[in-house]
JSON list of C-alpha atoms in Angstrom, two decimals:
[
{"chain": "A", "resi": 22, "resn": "UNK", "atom": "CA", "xyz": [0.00, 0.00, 0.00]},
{"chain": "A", "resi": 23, "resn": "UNK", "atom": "CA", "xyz": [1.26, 3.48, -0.99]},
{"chain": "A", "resi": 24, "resn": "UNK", "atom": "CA", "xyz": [0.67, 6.12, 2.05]},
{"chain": "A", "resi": 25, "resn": "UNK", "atom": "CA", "xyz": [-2.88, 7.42, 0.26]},
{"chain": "A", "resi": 26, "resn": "UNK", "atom": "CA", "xyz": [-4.15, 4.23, 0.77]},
{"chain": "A", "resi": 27, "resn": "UNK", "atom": "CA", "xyz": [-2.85, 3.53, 4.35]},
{"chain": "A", "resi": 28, "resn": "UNK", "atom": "CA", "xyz": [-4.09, 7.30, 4.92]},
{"chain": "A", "resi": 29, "resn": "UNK", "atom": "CA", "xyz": [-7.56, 6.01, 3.79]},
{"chain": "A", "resi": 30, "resn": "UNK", "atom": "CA", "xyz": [-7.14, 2.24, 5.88]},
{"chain": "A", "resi": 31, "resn": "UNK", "atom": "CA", "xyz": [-6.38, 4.57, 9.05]},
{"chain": "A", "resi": 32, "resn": "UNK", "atom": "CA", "xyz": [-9.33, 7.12, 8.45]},
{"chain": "A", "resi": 33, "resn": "UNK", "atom": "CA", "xyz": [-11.94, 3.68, 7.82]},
{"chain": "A", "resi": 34, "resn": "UNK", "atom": "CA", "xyz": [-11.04, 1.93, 11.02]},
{"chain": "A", "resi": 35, "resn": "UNK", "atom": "CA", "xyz": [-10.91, 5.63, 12.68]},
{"chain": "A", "resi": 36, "resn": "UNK", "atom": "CA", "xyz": [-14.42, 6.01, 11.66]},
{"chain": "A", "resi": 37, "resn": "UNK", "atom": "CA", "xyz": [-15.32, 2.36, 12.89]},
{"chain": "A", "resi": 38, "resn": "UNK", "atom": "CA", "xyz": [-13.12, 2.98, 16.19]},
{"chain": "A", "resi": 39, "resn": "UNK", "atom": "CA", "xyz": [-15.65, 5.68, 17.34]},
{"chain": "A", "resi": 40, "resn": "UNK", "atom": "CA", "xyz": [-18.70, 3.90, 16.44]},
{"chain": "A", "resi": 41, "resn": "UNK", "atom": "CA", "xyz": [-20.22, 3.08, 19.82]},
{"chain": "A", "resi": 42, "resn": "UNK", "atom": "CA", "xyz": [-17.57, 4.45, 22.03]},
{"chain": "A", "resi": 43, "resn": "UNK", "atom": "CA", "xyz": [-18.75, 6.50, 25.15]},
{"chain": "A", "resi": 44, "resn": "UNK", "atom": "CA", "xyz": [-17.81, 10.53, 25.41]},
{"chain": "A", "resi": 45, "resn": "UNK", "atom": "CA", "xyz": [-14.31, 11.25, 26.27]},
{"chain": "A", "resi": 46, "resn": "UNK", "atom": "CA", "xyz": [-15.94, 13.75, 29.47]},
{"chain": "A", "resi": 47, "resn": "UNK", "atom": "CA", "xyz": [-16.90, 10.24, 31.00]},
{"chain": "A", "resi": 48, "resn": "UNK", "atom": "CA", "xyz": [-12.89, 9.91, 30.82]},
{"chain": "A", "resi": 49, "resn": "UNK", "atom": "CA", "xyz": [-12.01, 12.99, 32.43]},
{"chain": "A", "resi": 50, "resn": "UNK", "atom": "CA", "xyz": [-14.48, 13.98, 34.76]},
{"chain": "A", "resi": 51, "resn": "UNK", "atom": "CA", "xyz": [-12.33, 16.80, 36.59]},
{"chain": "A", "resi": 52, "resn": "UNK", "atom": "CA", "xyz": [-10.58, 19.10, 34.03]},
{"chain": "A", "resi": 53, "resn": "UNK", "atom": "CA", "xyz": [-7.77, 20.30, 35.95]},
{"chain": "A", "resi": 54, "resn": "UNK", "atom": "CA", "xyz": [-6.69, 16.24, 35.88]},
{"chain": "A", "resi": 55, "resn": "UNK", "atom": "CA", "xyz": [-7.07, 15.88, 31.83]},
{"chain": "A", "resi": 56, "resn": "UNK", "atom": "CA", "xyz": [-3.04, 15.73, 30.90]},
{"chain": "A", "resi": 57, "resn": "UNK", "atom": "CA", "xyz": [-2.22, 13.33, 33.83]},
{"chain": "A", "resi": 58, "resn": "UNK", "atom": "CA", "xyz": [-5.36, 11.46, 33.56]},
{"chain": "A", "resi": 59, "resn": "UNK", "atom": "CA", "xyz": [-4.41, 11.54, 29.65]},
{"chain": "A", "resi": 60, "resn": "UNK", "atom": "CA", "xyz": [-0.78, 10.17, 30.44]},
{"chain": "A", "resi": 61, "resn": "UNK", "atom": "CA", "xyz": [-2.02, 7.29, 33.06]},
{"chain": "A", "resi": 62, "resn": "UNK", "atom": "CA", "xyz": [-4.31, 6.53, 29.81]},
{"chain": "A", "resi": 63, "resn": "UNK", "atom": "CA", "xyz": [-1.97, 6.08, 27.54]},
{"chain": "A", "resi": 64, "resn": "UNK", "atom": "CA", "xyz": [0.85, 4.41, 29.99]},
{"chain": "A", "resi": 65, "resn": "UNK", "atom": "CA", "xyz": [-1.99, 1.85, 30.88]},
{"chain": "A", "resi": 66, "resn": "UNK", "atom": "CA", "xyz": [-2.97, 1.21, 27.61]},
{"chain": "A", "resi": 67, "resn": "UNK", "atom": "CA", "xyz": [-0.05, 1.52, 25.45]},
{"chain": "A", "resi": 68, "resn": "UNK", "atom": "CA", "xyz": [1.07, -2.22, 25.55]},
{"chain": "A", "resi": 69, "resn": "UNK", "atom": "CA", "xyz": [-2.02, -3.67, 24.50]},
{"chain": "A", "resi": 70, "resn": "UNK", "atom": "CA", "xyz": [-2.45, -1.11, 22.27]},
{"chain": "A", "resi": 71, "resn": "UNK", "atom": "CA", "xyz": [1.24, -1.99, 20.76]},
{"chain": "A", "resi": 72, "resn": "UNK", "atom": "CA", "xyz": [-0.03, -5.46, 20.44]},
{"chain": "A", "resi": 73, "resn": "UNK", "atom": "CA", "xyz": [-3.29, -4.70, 19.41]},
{"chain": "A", "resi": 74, "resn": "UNK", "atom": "CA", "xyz": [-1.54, -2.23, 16.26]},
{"chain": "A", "resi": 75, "resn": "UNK", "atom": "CA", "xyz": [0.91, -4.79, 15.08]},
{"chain": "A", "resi": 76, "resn": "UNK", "atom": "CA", "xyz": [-2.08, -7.55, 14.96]},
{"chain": "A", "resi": 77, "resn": "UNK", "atom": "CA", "xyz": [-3.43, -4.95, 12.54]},
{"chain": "A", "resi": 78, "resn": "UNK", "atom": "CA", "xyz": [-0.82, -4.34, 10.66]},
{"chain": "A", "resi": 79, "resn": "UNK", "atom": "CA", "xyz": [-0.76, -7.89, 9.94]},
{"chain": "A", "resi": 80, "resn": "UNK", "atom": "CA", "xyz": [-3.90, -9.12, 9.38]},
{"chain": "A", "resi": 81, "resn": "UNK", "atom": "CA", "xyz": [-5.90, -6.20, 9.52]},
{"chain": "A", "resi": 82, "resn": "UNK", "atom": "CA", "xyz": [-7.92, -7.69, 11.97]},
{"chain": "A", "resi": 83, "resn": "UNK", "atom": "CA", "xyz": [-7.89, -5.58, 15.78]},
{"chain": "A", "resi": 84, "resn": "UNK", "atom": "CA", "xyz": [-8.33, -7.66, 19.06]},
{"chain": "A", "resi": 85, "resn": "UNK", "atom": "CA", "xyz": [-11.31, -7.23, 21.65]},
{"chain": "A", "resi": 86, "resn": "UNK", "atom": "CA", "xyz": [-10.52, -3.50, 23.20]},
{"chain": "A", "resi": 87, "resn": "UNK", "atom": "CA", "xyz": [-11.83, -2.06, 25.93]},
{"chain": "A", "resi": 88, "resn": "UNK", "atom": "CA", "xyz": [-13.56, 1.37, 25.53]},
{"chain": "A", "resi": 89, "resn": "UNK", "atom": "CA", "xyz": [-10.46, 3.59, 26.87]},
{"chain": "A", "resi": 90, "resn": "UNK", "atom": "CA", "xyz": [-8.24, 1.15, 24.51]},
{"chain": "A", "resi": 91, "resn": "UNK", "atom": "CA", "xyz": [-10.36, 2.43, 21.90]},
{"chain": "A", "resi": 92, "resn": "UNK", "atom": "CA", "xyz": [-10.64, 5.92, 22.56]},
{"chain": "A", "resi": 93, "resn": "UNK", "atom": "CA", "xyz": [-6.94, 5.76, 23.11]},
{"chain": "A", "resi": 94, "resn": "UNK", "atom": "CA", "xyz": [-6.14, 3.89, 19.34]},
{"chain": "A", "resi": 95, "resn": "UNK", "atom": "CA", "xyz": [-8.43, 6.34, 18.00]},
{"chain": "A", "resi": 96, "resn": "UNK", "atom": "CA", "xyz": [-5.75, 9.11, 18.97]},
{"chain": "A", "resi": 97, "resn": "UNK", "atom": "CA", "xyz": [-3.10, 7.67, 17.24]},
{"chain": "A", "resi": 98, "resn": "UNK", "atom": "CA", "xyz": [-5.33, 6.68, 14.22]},
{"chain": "A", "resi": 99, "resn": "UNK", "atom": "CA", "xyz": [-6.69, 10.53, 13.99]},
{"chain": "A", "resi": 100, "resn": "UNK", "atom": "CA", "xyz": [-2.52, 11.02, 14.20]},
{"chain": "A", "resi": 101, "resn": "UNK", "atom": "CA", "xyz": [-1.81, 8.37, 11.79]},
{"chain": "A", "resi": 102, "resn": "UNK", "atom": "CA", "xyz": [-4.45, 9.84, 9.16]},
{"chain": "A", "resi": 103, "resn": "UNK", "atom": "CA", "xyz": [-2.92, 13.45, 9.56]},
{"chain": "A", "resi": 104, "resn": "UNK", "atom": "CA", "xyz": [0.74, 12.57, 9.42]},
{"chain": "A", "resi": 105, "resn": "UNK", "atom": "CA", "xyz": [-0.30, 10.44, 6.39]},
{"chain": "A", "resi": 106, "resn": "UNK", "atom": "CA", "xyz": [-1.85, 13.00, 4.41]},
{"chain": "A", "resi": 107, "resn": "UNK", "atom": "CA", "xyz": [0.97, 15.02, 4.87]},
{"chain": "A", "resi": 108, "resn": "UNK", "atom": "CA", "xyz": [3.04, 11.94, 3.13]},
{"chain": "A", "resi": 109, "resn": "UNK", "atom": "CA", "xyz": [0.69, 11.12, 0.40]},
{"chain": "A", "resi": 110, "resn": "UNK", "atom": "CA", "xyz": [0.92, 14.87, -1.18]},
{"chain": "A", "resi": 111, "resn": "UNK", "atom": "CA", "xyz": [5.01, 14.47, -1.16]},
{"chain": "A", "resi": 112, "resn": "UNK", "atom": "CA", "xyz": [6.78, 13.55, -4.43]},
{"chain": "A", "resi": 113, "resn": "UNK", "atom": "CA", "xyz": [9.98, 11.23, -3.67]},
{"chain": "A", "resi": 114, "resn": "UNK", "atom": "CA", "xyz": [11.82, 11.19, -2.12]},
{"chain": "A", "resi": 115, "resn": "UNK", "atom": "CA", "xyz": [9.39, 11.54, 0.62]},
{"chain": "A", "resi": 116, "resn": "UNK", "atom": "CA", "xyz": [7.13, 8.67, -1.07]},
{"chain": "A", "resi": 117, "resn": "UNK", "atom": "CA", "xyz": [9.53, 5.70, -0.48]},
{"chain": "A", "resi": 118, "resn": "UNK", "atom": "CA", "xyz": [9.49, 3.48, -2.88]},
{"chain": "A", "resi": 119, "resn": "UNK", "atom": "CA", "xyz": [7.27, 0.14, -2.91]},
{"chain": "A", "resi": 120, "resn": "UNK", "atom": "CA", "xyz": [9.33, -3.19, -2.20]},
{"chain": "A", "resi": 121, "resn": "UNK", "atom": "CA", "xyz": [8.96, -6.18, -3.54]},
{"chain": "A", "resi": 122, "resn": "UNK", "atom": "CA", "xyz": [6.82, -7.28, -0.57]},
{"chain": "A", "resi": 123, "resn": "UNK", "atom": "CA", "xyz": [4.14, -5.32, -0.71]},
{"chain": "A", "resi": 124, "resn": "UNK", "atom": "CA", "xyz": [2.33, -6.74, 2.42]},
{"chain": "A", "resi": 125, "resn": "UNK", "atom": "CA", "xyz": [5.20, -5.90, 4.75]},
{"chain": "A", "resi": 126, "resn": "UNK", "atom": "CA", "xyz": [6.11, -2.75, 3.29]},
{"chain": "A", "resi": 127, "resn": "UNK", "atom": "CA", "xyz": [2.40, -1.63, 4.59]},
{"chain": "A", "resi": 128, "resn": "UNK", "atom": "CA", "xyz": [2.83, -3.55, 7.92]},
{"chain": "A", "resi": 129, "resn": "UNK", "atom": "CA", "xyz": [5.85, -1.69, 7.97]},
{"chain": "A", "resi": 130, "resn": "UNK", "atom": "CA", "xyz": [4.05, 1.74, 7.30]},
{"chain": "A", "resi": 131, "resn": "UNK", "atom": "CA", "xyz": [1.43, 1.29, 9.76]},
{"chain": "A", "resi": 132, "resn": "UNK", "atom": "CA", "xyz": [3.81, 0.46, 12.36]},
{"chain": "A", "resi": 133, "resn": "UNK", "atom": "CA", "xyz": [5.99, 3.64, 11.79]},
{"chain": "A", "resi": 134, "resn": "UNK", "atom": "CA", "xyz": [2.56, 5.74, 12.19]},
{"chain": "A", "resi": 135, "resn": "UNK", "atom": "CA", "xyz": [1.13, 4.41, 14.51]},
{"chain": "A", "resi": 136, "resn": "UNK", "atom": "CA", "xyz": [3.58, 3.28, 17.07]},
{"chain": "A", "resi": 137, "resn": "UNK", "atom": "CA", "xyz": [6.95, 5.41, 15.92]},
{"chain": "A", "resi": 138, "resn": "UNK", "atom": "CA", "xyz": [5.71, 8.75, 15.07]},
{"chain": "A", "resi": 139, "resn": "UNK", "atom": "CA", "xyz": [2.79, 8.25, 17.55]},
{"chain": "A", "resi": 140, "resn": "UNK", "atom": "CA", "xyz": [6.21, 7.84, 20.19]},
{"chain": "A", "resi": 141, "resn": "UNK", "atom": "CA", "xyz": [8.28, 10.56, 19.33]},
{"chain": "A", "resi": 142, "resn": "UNK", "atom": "CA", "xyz": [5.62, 13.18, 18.46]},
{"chain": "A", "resi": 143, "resn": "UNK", "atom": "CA", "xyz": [1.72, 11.82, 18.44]},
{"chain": "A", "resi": 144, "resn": "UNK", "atom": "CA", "xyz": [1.81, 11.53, 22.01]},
{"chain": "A", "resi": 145, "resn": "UNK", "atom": "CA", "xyz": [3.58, 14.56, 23.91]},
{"chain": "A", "resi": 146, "resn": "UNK", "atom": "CA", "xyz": [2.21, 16.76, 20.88]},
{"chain": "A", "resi": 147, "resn": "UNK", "atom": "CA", "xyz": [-1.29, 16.20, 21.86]},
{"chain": "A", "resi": 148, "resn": "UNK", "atom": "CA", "xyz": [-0.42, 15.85, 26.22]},
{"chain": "A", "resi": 149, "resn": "UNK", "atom": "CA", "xyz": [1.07, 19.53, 25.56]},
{"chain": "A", "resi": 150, "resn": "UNK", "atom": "CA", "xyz": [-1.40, 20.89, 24.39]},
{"chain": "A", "resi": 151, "resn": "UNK", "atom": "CA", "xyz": [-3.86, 19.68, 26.94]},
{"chain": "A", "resi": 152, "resn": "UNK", "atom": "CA", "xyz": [-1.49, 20.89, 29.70]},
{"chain": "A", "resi": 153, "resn": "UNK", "atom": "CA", "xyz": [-1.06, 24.23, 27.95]},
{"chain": "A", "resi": 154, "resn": "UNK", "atom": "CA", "xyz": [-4.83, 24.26, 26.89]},
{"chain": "A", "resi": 155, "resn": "UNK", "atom": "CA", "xyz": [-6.35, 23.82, 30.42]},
{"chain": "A", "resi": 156, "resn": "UNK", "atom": "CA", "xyz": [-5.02, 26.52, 32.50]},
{"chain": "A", "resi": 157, "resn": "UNK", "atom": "CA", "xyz": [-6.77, 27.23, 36.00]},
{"chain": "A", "resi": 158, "resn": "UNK", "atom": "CA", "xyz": [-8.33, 30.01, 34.02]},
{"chain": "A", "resi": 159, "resn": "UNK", "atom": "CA", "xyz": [-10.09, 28.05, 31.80]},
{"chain": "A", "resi": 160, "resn": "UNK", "atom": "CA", "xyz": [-11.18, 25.55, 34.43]},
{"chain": "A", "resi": 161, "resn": "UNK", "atom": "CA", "xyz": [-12.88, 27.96, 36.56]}
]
């Protein structure tokens, strides 16, 4: 898969993801505790969610998640779907060129997204903001 098309796989299962899944309030009921309560999230989930990513990746197929799995996966897929839009309007040598096997250059894709980039920028991009977002100000 080029990264238009694993752009489009991420934005279809982010769709699905959210089907069903209860409001991210319920998550956070106290604003002031949103970025730590955001970090124990993502600490708590982020093995499973590892797991469940590179089951994907493979078989496109995701395990049973909970609902904060979910909501959590559907971070990095909104991530994943941003990042790779960015990718998919490059001309090389941004767009890397398709090997030979095709299925694990795509495994190989989704895992850079979604676990790599998520790591070094997905993550504490997104936990910044929150803690820079909501000040005491904006919570009283």
């Amino acid at each position: 898969m080029n990264w238009e098309q694993i752009t489009e796989l991420c934005h279809t299962e982010l769709l699905s993801m959210r089907e069903g899944l209860p409001k991210v309030v319920t998550l956070f009921p106290d604003a002031r505790d949103v970025p730590q309560a955001f970090l124990a999230y993502e600490s708590a989930t982020n093995d499973t969610i590892e797991v469940a990513i590179r089951q994907f990746a493979e078989y496109r197929t995701w395990p049973k998640l909970t609902p904060i799995e979910r909501i959590m996966l559907s971070f990095r897929l909104e991530f994943a779907v941003s990042i790779g839009s960015l990718l998919c309007e490059q001309p090389a040598p941004w767009e890397d060129a398709e090997t030979a096997d095709a299925s694990r250059n795509t495994e190989d894709r989704l895992g850079w997204l979604l676990l790599f980039a998520w790591g070094q920028h997905g993550f504490t991009g997104l936990h910044d903001n929150l803690r820079r977002l909501l000040t005491e100000e904006d919570v009283d």
